[in-house]
PDB file of C-alpha atoms in Angstrom:
ATOM      1  CA  MET A  23       9.825  31.836 -29.273  1.00  0.00           C
ATOM      2  CA  THR A  24       6.049  31.528 -29.358  1.00  0.00           C
ATOM      3  CA  THR A  25       4.044  28.873 -27.585  1.00  0.00           C
ATOM      4  CA  ALA A  26       2.955  27.554 -30.984  1.00  0.00           C
ATOM      5  CA  THR A  27       6.578  27.010 -31.981  1.00  0.00           C
ATOM      6  CA  ALA A  28       7.309  25.287 -28.682  1.00  0.00           C
ATOM      7  CA  LEU A  29       4.392  22.929 -29.152  1.00  0.00           C
ATOM      8  CA  LYS A  30       5.884  21.879 -32.480  1.00  0.00           C
ATOM      9  CA  GLY A  31       8.987  20.688 -30.639  1.00  0.00           C
ATOM     10  CA  GLY A  32      11.103  23.763 -31.329  1.00  0.00           C
ATOM     11  CA  ALA A  33      11.945  24.356 -27.669  1.00  0.00           C
ATOM     12  CA  ASP A  34      11.939  22.742 -24.277  1.00  0.00           C
ATOM     13  CA  LEU A  35       8.248  22.385 -23.406  1.00  0.00           C
ATOM     14  CA  ASN A  36       9.002  23.083 -19.743  1.00  0.00           C
ATOM     15  CA  THR A  37       9.875  26.700 -20.529  1.00  0.00           C
ATOM     16  CA  ASN A  38       6.222  27.404 -21.313  1.00  0.00           C
ATOM     17  CA  ILE A  39       4.619  25.780 -18.266  1.00  0.00           C
ATOM     18  CA  ARG A  40       2.614  28.138 -16.070  1.00  0.00           C
ATOM     19  CA  LEU A  41       1.286  25.983 -13.226  1.00  0.00           C
ATOM     20  CA  ASP A  42      -2.109  26.879 -11.809  1.00  0.00           C
ATOM     21  CA  ASP A  43      -1.859  26.606  -8.027  1.00  0.00           C
ATOM     22  CA  GLU A  44      -5.408  27.797  -7.386  1.00  0.00           C
ATOM     23  CA  ARG A  45      -7.430  25.146  -5.566  1.00  0.00           C
ATOM     24  CA  PHE A  46     -10.874  24.118  -6.788  1.00  0.00           C
ATOM     25  CA  PRO A  47     -13.380  21.759  -5.101  1.00  0.00           C
ATOM     26  CA  ASP A  48     -13.290  18.508  -7.091  1.00  0.00           C
ATOM     27  CA  ALA A  49     -16.656  17.463  -8.504  1.00  0.00           C
ATOM     28  CA  ILE A  50     -16.182  13.835  -7.400  1.00  0.00           C
ATOM     29  CA  GLY A  51     -13.525  14.082  -4.689  1.00  0.00           C
ATOM     30  CA  TRP A  52     -14.961  17.028  -2.838  1.00  0.00           C
ATOM     31  CA  ARG A  53     -13.923  15.549   0.516  1.00  0.00           C
ATOM     32  CA  ALA A  54     -10.498  14.258  -0.496  1.00  0.00           C
ATOM     33  CA  LYS A  55      -8.336  13.444  -3.497  1.00  0.00           C
ATOM     34  CA  PHE A  56      -5.927  10.586  -2.842  1.00  0.00           C
ATOM     35  CA  GLY A  57      -2.923  10.174  -5.090  1.00  0.00           C
ATOM     36  CA  VAL A  58      -2.214   6.444  -5.258  1.00  0.00           C
ATOM     37  CA  LEU A  59       1.090   4.933  -6.368  1.00  0.00           C
ATOM     38  CA  THR A  60       1.051   1.331  -7.524  1.00  0.00           C
ATOM     39  CA  PRO A  61       3.391  -0.929  -9.527  1.00  0.00           C
ATOM     40  CA  ALA A  62       2.381  -1.397 -13.158  1.00  0.00           C
ATOM     41  CA  PRO A  63       1.515  -5.135 -12.829  1.00  0.00           C
ATOM     42  CA  ASN A  64      -0.616  -4.664  -9.690  1.00  0.00           C
ATOM     43  CA  THR A  65      -4.262  -5.477 -10.497  1.00  0.00           C
ATOM     44  CA  VAL A  66      -5.752  -5.563  -6.985  1.00  0.00           C
ATOM     45  CA  VAL A  67      -4.973  -2.553  -4.808  1.00  0.00           C
ATOM     46  CA  GLU A  68      -6.497   0.026  -7.164  1.00  0.00           C
ATOM     47  CA  ASN A  69      -9.790  -1.846  -7.294  1.00  0.00           C
ATOM     48  CA  GLU A  70      -9.899  -2.561  -3.565  1.00  0.00           C
ATOM     49  CA  PHE A  71      -9.289   1.124  -2.835  1.00  0.00           C
ATOM     50  CA  HIS A  72     -12.164   2.069  -5.138  1.00  0.00           C
ATOM     51  CA  GLU A  73     -14.395  -0.346  -3.208  1.00  0.00           C
ATOM     52  CA  MET A  74     -13.406   1.303   0.094  1.00  0.00           C
ATOM     53  CA  ALA A  75     -13.761   4.922  -1.015  1.00  0.00           C
ATOM     54  CA  PRO A  76     -16.584   6.760   0.781  1.00  0.00           C
ATOM     55  CA  THR A  77     -18.775   9.193  -1.120  1.00  0.00           C
ATOM     56  CA  GLY A  78     -16.806  12.343  -1.871  1.00  0.00           C
ATOM     57  CA  VAL A  79     -13.401  10.634  -1.920  1.00  0.00           C
ATOM     58  CA  VAL A  80     -11.612   9.942  -5.213  1.00  0.00           C
ATOM     59  CA  ASN A  81      -8.517   7.865  -5.945  1.00  0.00           C
ATOM     60  CA  VAL A  82      -6.171   9.272  -8.575  1.00  0.00           C
ATOM     61  CA  VAL A  83      -3.983   6.288  -9.502  1.00  0.00           C
ATOM     62  CA  ASN A  84      -0.593   6.369 -11.189  1.00  0.00           C
ATOM     63  CA  ARG A  85       1.299   3.212 -12.134  1.00  0.00           C
ATOM     64  CA  TYR A  86       5.080   3.337 -12.093  1.00  0.00           C
ATOM     65  CA  TYR A  87       7.092   0.940 -14.214  1.00  0.00           C
ATOM     66  CA  VAL A  88       8.021  -2.332 -12.570  1.00  0.00           C
ATOM     67  CA  PRO A  89       8.484  -5.404 -14.781  1.00  0.00           C
ATOM     68  CA  ASN A  90       6.330  -8.455 -14.244  1.00  0.00           C
ATOM     69  CA  GLN A  91       9.568 -10.177 -13.347  1.00  0.00           C
ATOM     70  CA  LYS A  92       9.704 -13.940 -12.956  1.00  0.00           C
ATOM     71  CA  VAL A  93      10.479 -14.543  -9.291  1.00  0.00           C
ATOM     72  CA  ARG A  94      12.477 -17.620  -8.386  1.00  0.00           C
ATOM     73  CA  SER A  95      14.953 -16.135  -5.934  1.00  0.00           C
ATOM     74  CA  ASP A  96      15.657 -13.257  -3.577  1.00  0.00           C
ATOM     75  CA  ASP A  97      17.607 -11.518  -6.350  1.00  0.00           C
ATOM     76  CA  ASP A  98      14.485 -11.365  -8.498  1.00  0.00           C
ATOM     77  CA  TRP A  99      12.687  -9.467  -5.736  1.00  0.00           C
ATOM     78  CA  ARG A 100      15.700  -7.199  -5.358  1.00  0.00           C
ATOM     79  CA  LEU A 101      15.349  -6.307  -9.045  1.00  0.00           C
ATOM     80  CA  ILE A 102      11.680  -5.417  -8.537  1.00  0.00           C
ATOM     81  CA  MET A 103      12.641  -3.166  -5.625  1.00  0.00           C
ATOM     82  CA  ALA A 104      15.361  -1.502  -7.722  1.00  0.00           C
ATOM     83  CA  HIS A 105      12.829  -0.637 -10.433  1.00  0.00           C
ATOM     84  CA  THR A 106      10.537   0.806  -7.774  1.00  0.00           C
ATOM     85  CA  ARG A 107      13.256   3.082  -6.440  1.00  0.00           C
ATOM     86  CA  ARG A 108      14.198   4.197  -9.951  1.00  0.00           C
ATOM     87  CA  ASN A 109      10.702   5.022 -11.180  1.00  0.00           C
ATOM     88  CA  VAL A 110       8.560   6.063  -8.223  1.00  0.00           C
ATOM     89  CA  ALA A 111       9.757   9.690  -8.176  1.00  0.00           C
ATOM     90  CA  ASP A 112       8.397  10.458 -11.651  1.00  0.00           C
ATOM     91  CA  ALA A 113       5.090   8.853 -10.702  1.00  0.00           C
ATOM     92  CA  VAL A 114       4.794  11.177  -7.700  1.00  0.00           C
ATOM     93  CA  GLU A 115       5.542  14.216  -9.870  1.00  0.00           C
ATOM     94  CA  ALA A 116       2.673  13.241 -12.160  1.00  0.00           C
ATOM     95  CA  LEU A 117       0.263  12.909  -9.238  1.00  0.00           C
ATOM     96  CA  VAL A 118       1.252  16.353  -7.973  1.00  0.00           C
ATOM     97  CA  GLN A 119      -0.452  17.764 -11.080  1.00  0.00           C
ATOM     98  CA  ALA A 120      -3.793  16.446  -9.772  1.00  0.00           C
ATOM     99  CA  GLN A 121      -3.426  18.554  -6.606  1.00  0.00           C
ATOM    100  CA  MET A 122      -3.860  15.526  -4.377  1.00  0.00           C
ATOM    101  CA  ASP A 123      -4.639  16.058  -0.711  1.00  0.00           C
ATOM    102  CA  HIS A 124      -2.744  12.964   0.423  1.00  0.00           C
ATOM    103  CA  LEU A 125      -0.342  10.461  -1.137  1.00  0.00           C
ATOM    104  CA  ILE A 126      -0.775   6.705  -0.671  1.00  0.00           C
ATOM    105  CA  MET A 127       1.914   4.209  -1.608  1.00  0.00           C
ATOM    106  CA  GLY A 128      -0.061   1.188  -2.761  1.00  0.00           C
ATOM    107  CA  MET A 129       2.936  -1.155  -2.556  1.00  0.00           C
ATOM    108  CA  SER A 130       3.781  -2.327   0.933  1.00  0.00           C
ATOM    109  CA  SER A 131       7.094  -4.153   0.394  1.00  0.00           C
ATOM    110  CA  GLU A 132       9.166  -1.020  -0.255  1.00  0.00           C
ATOM    111  CA  SER A 133       8.006   0.497   3.043  1.00  0.00           C
ATOM    112  CA  PHE A 134       9.800  -2.243   5.018  1.00  0.00           C
ATOM    113  CA  MET A 135      13.123  -2.237   3.172  1.00  0.00           C
ATOM    114  CA  GLY A 136      15.999  -1.217   5.408  1.00  0.00           C
ATOM    115  CA  GLY A 137      13.955  -1.587   8.583  1.00  0.00           C
ATOM    116  CA  VAL A 138      12.742   1.481  10.455  1.00  0.00           C
ATOM    117  CA  GLU A 139      15.513   3.728   9.113  1.00  0.00           C
ATOM    118  CA  GLY A 140      14.777   2.792   5.512  1.00  0.00           C
ATOM    119  CA  SER A 141      11.047   3.184   5.997  1.00  0.00           C
ATOM    120  CA  MET A 142      11.371   6.639   7.529  1.00  0.00           C
ATOM    121  CA  ALA A 143      13.679   7.757   4.704  1.00  0.00           C
ATOM    122  CA  LEU A 144      11.118   6.585   2.142  1.00  0.00           C
ATOM    123  CA  ARG A 145       8.304   8.459   3.874  1.00  0.00           C
ATOM    124  CA  LYS A 146      10.356  11.664   3.985  1.00  0.00           C
ATOM    125  CA  GLU A 147      11.311  11.407   0.324  1.00  0.00           C
ATOM    126  CA  LEU A 148       7.722  10.806  -0.772  1.00  0.00           C
ATOM    127  CA  LYS A 149       6.373  13.606   1.417  1.00  0.00           C
ATOM    128  CA  ASP A 150       8.952  16.096   0.165  1.00  0.00           C
ATOM    129  CA  ARG A 151       8.195  15.261  -3.476  1.00  0.00           C
ATOM    130  CA  ALA A 152       4.420  15.213  -3.034  1.00  0.00           C
ATOM    131  CA  GLY A 153       4.108  18.374  -0.954  1.00  0.00           C
ATOM    132  CA  CYS A 154       1.519  16.646   1.226  1.00  0.00           C
ATOM    133  CA  ASP A 155       1.332  13.918   3.861  1.00  0.00           C
ATOM    134  CA  VAL A 156       1.857  10.290   2.859  1.00  0.00           C
ATOM    135  CA  THR A 157       0.705   6.880   4.078  1.00  0.00           C
ATOM    136  CA  VAL A 158       2.715   3.692   3.540  1.00  0.00           C
ATOM    137  CA  GLY A 159       2.154   0.066   4.494  1.00  0.00           C
ATOM    138  CA  ALA A 160       4.577  -0.214   7.404  1.00  0.00           C
ATOM    139  CA  GLU A 161       3.089   2.771   9.210  1.00  0.00           C
ATOM    140  CA  ALA A 162      -0.476   1.617   8.527  1.00  0.00           C
ATOM    141  CA  ALA A 163       0.246  -1.869   9.879  1.00  0.00           C
ATOM    142  CA  GLU A 164       1.483  -0.322  13.119  1.00  0.00           C
ATOM    143  CA  ARG A 165      -1.646   1.774  13.465  1.00  0.00           C
ATOM    144  CA  ALA A 166      -3.809  -1.295  12.966  1.00  0.00           C
ATOM    145  CA  PHE A 167      -1.906  -3.197  15.666  1.00  0.00           C
ATOM    146  CA  GLU A 168      -2.140  -0.230  18.032  1.00  0.00           C
ATOM    147  CA  VAL A 169      -5.934  -0.025  17.933  1.00  0.00           C
ATOM    148  CA  VAL A 170      -6.252  -3.687  18.997  1.00  0.00           C
ATOM    149  CA  GLY A 171      -3.288  -3.694  21.396  1.00  0.00           C
ATOM    150  CA  ALA A 172      -1.414  -6.402  19.486  1.00  0.00           C
ATOM    151  CA  ARG A 173       2.255  -7.098  20.300  1.00  0.00           C
ATOM    152  CA  ARG A 174       2.642 -10.717  19.125  1.00  0.00           C
ATOM    153  CA  ILE A 175       2.002 -10.681  15.400  1.00  0.00           C
ATOM    154  CA  ALA A 176       2.017 -13.039  12.402  1.00  0.00           C
ATOM    155  CA  LEU A 177       2.640 -12.156   8.755  1.00  0.00           C
ATOM    156  CA  LEU A 178       1.119 -13.541   5.555  1.00  0.00           C
ATOM    157  CA  THR A 179       3.052 -12.433   2.470  1.00  0.00           C
ATOM    158  CA  PRO A 180       3.453 -13.291  -1.224  1.00  0.00           C
ATOM    159  CA  TYR A 181       7.204 -12.748  -0.939  1.00  0.00           C
ATOM    160  CA  TYR A 182      10.522 -14.522  -0.885  1.00  0.00           C
ATOM    161  CA  PRO A 183      12.670 -14.343   2.289  1.00  0.00           C
ATOM    162  CA  VAL A 184      14.512 -11.137   1.311  1.00  0.00           C
ATOM    163  CA  ILE A 185      11.286  -9.117   1.709  1.00  0.00           C
ATOM    164  CA  ASP A 186       9.947 -11.144   4.633  1.00  0.00           C
ATOM    165  CA  GLN A 187      13.196 -10.581   6.531  1.00  0.00           C
ATOM    166  CA  ASN A 188      12.965  -6.817   6.063  1.00  0.00           C
ATOM    167  CA  ALA A 189       9.374  -6.832   7.323  1.00  0.00           C
ATOM    168  CA  VAL A 190      10.364  -8.890  10.377  1.00  0.00           C
ATOM    169  CA  ARG A 191      13.271  -6.510  10.977  1.00  0.00           C
ATOM    170  CA  TYR A 192      10.972  -3.491  10.824  1.00  0.00           C
ATOM    171  CA  PHE A 193       8.431  -4.884  13.275  1.00  0.00           C
ATOM    172  CA  THR A 194      11.105  -6.206  15.626  1.00  0.00           C
ATOM    173  CA  GLU A 195      12.783  -2.802  15.721  1.00  0.00           C
ATOM    174  CA  LYS A 196       9.386  -1.347  16.593  1.00  0.00           C
ATOM    175  CA  GLY A 197       9.068  -3.709  19.564  1.00  0.00           C
ATOM    176  CA  TYR A 198       6.749  -6.350  18.119  1.00  0.00           C
ATOM    177  CA  GLU A 199       7.305 -10.086  18.426  1.00  0.00           C
ATOM    178  CA  VAL A 200       6.841 -11.795  15.061  1.00  0.00           C
ATOM    179  CA  VAL A 201       5.722 -15.309  15.986  1.00  0.00           C
ATOM    180  CA  ALA A 202       5.115 -16.704  12.486  1.00  0.00           C
ATOM    181  CA  VAL A 203       5.579 -15.851   8.802  1.00  0.00           C
ATOM    182  CA  GLU A 204       3.909 -17.530   5.824  1.00  0.00           C
ATOM    183  CA  GLY A 205       5.657 -16.437   2.623  1.00  0.00           C
ATOM    184  CA  LEU A 206       3.834 -17.775  -0.433  1.00  0.00           C
ATOM    185  CA  LYS A 207       6.815 -17.296  -2.796  1.00  0.00           C
ATOM    186  CA  CYS A 208       4.608 -16.189  -5.674  1.00  0.00           C
ATOM    187  CA  LYS A 209       6.119 -16.510  -9.151  1.00  0.00           C
ATOM    188  CA  SER A 210       5.581 -12.870 -10.234  1.00  0.00           C
ATOM    189  CA  ILE A 211       3.521  -9.814  -9.311  1.00  0.00           C
ATOM    190  CA  ILE A 212       0.775 -11.028 -11.649  1.00  0.00           C
ATOM    191  CA  HIS A 213       0.880 -14.401  -9.882  1.00  0.00           C
ATOM    192  CA  VAL A 214       0.343 -12.579  -6.573  1.00  0.00           C
ATOM    193  CA  GLY A 215      -2.932 -11.224  -7.946  1.00  0.00           C
ATOM    194  CA  ALA A 216      -4.015 -14.738  -8.933  1.00  0.00           C
ATOM    195  CA  GLN A 217      -4.010 -16.111  -5.360  1.00  0.00           C
ATOM    196  CA  ARG A 218      -7.475 -17.167  -4.202  1.00  0.00           C
ATOM    197  CA  ALA A 219      -9.212 -18.289  -1.052  1.00  0.00           C
ATOM    198  CA  ASP A 220      -8.118 -21.909  -1.428  1.00  0.00           C
ATOM    199  CA  THR A 221      -4.517 -20.755  -0.888  1.00  0.00           C
ATOM    200  CA  LEU A 222      -5.047 -17.819   1.443  1.00  0.00           C
ATOM    201  CA  ILE A 223      -7.431 -19.379   3.966  1.00  0.00           C
ATOM    202  CA  PRO A 224      -5.175 -22.368   4.823  1.00  0.00           C
ATOM    203  CA  ALA A 225      -2.224 -19.968   5.171  1.00  0.00           C
ATOM    204  CA  VAL A 226      -4.166 -17.815   7.635  1.00  0.00           C
ATOM    205  CA  LYS A 227      -5.169 -20.873   9.662  1.00  0.00           C
ATOM    206  CA  THR A 228      -1.526 -21.969   9.837  1.00  0.00           C
ATOM    207  CA  LEU A 229      -0.562 -18.538  11.199  1.00  0.00           C
ATOM    208  CA  ALA A 230      -3.392 -18.623  13.735  1.00  0.00           C
ATOM    209  CA  ALA A 231      -1.934 -21.828  15.192  1.00  0.00           C
ATOM    210  CA  ALA A 232       1.028 -19.768  16.443  1.00  0.00           C
ATOM    211  CA  LYS A 233      -1.383 -17.907  18.759  1.00  0.00           C
ATOM    212  CA  PRO A 234      -0.607 -14.320  17.663  1.00  0.00           C
ATOM    213  CA  ASP A 235      -2.489 -11.302  18.967  1.00  0.00           C
ATOM    214  CA  ALA A 236      -3.159 -10.321  15.346  1.00  0.00           C
ATOM    215  CA  ILE A 237      -2.384 -11.379  11.777  1.00  0.00           C
ATOM    216  CA  ILE A 238      -1.581  -9.022   8.927  1.00  0.00           C
ATOM    217  CA  GLN A 239      -1.280  -9.789   5.223  1.00  0.00           C
ATOM    218  CA  LEU A 240       1.379  -7.850   3.331  1.00  0.00           C
ATOM    219  CA  GLY A 241       1.600  -7.374  -0.429  1.00  0.00           C
ATOM    220  CA  THR A 242      -1.107  -5.116  -1.846  1.00  0.00           C
ATOM    221  CA  ASN A 243      -1.648  -7.310  -4.911  1.00  0.00           C
ATOM    222  CA  LEU A 244      -3.052 -10.134  -2.775  1.00  0.00           C
ATOM    223  CA  ARG A 245      -6.853 -10.019  -2.936  1.00  0.00           C
ATOM    224  CA  PHE A 246      -7.293 -10.365   0.802  1.00  0.00           C
ATOM    225  CA  ALA A 247      -9.463  -7.529   2.122  1.00  0.00           C
ATOM    226  CA  ARG A 248     -12.740  -9.488   2.070  1.00  0.00           C
ATOM    227  CA  ILE A 249     -11.081 -12.703   3.299  1.00  0.00           C
ATOM    228  CA  ALA A 250      -9.589 -10.810   6.247  1.00  0.00           C
ATOM    229  CA  ASP A 251     -13.053  -9.550   7.179  1.00  0.00           C
ATOM    230  CA  GLU A 252     -14.412 -13.102   7.215  1.00  0.00           C
ATOM    231  CA  ALA A 253     -11.351 -14.604   8.931  1.00  0.00           C
ATOM    232  CA  GLU A 254     -11.766 -12.314  11.926  1.00  0.00           C
ATOM    233  CA  ARG A 255     -15.081 -14.011  12.657  1.00  0.00           C
ATOM    234  CA  TRP A 256     -14.005 -17.630  12.306  1.00  0.00           C
ATOM    235  CA  LEU A 257     -10.622 -17.206  13.983  1.00  0.00           C
ATOM    236  CA  GLY A 258     -11.756 -14.872  16.748  1.00  0.00           C
ATOM    237  CA  LEU A 259      -8.753 -12.544  16.450  1.00  0.00           C
ATOM    238  CA  PRO A 260      -7.828  -9.443  14.426  1.00  0.00           C
ATOM    239  CA  VAL A 261      -6.887 -10.209  10.825  1.00  0.00           C
ATOM    240  CA  PHE A 262      -5.792  -7.253   8.720  1.00  0.00           C
ATOM    241  CA  SER A 263      -5.275  -6.693   5.019  1.00  0.00           C
ATOM    242  CA  VAL A 264      -2.446  -4.201   4.544  1.00  0.00           C
ATOM    243  CA  GLY A 265      -4.453  -2.513   1.774  1.00  0.00           C
ATOM    244  CA  THR A 266      -7.348  -1.970   4.160  1.00  0.00           C
ATOM    245  CA  ALA A 267      -4.989  -0.687   6.858  1.00  0.00           C
ATOM    246  CA  ILE A 268      -3.383   1.741   4.407  1.00  0.00           C
ATOM    247  CA  TYR A 269      -6.661   3.168   3.162  1.00  0.00           C
ATOM    248  CA  TRP A 270      -8.177   3.371   6.649  1.00  0.00           C
ATOM    249  CA  THR A 271      -5.082   5.184   7.933  1.00  0.00           C
ATOM    250  CA  ALA A 272      -5.139   7.688   5.082  1.00  0.00           C
ATOM    251  CA  LEU A 273      -8.828   8.467   5.593  1.00  0.00           C
ATOM    252  CA  ARG A 274      -8.453   8.897   9.340  1.00  0.00           C
ATOM    253  CA  LYS A 275      -5.460  11.212   8.878  1.00  0.00           C
ATOM    254  CA  LEU A 276      -7.733  13.520   6.893  1.00  0.00           C
ATOM    255  CA  GLY A 277     -10.453  13.365   9.537  1.00  0.00           C
ATOM    256  CA  ILE A 278     -12.766  11.199   7.407  1.00  0.00           C
ATOM    257  CA  THR A 279     -14.349   8.838   9.929  1.00  0.00           C
ATOM    258  CA  ASP A 280     -16.960   6.937   7.894  1.00  0.00           C
ATOM    259  CA  ARG A 281     -17.654   3.444   9.234  1.00  0.00           C
ATOM    260  CA  PHE A 282     -18.945   0.569   7.140  1.00  0.00           C
ATOM    261  CA  ALA A 283     -18.987  -3.216   7.013  1.00  0.00           C
ATOM    262  CA  GLY A 284     -17.198  -5.584   4.672  1.00  0.00           C
ATOM    263  CA  PHE A 285     -13.578  -4.663   5.320  1.00  0.00           C
ATOM    264  CA  GLY A 286     -13.005  -5.757   8.911  1.00  0.00           C
ATOM    265  CA  ARG A 287     -12.924  -4.167  12.303  1.00  0.00           C
ATOM    266  CA  LEU A 288     -10.859  -1.115  11.321  1.00  0.00           C
ATOM    267  CA  PHE A 289     -13.677   0.333   9.219  1.00  0.00           C
ATOM    268  CA  GLU A 290     -16.491  -1.090  11.312  1.00  0.00           C
ATOM    269  CA  HIS A 291     -15.319   0.021  14.759  1.00  0.00           C
ATOM    270  CA  HIS A 292     -12.459   2.524  14.487  1.00  0.00           C
TER     271      HIS A 292
END
């Protein structure tokens, strides 16, 4: 059967694919092409990553289907996680076609599910599918804590307890002491992206009262990167956005060491 016939729907289109595995320098991402996974309703992480990208680095973003589910209980978050597990594989396969140099999972919650064992299984699955290294939120948070020597930590999240508990489990298994958690119990993923300074700043101050070595915000759809940068100055301790930690980790893994202000101590000093 000819290619023309196949294109008319007369045969399985996959039988005519001839993948080009030759590598070409990208005109925009000549230093690195990041494949970025993000849930469909997430409006923040993609734009924050674009703000952080140094010259010569491009973000190739693919959104996998997750419903903008109303969240009123732990079960609602479990449904969101189930959609992530069902749909993320196809999203990775699509990003493979862009010949990405590195895969970033721009959703932090999934990287904590099942504690350390679950997180490591996720990383392996993503790496095997992508054919390149991967960075996820749990790993990036650890790297951020390591550079400042933090062991007593506090968490700011948009989640319900089912996700918070998995994050606490992960960090505890890694030897950290979680001294405080502020879960905002946002009403949906879109509602996460609507949180502003008047909610986030008081939450950070409440966490600081527990005297942690460092604070980290989880949930990549919280617009927190710039607030974290400011909070470090008026609290006098490390305050990390998980999105910043993820992007910083991915860049450093590829040997890209650009330093710049506006996104906290990770990019300014490390």
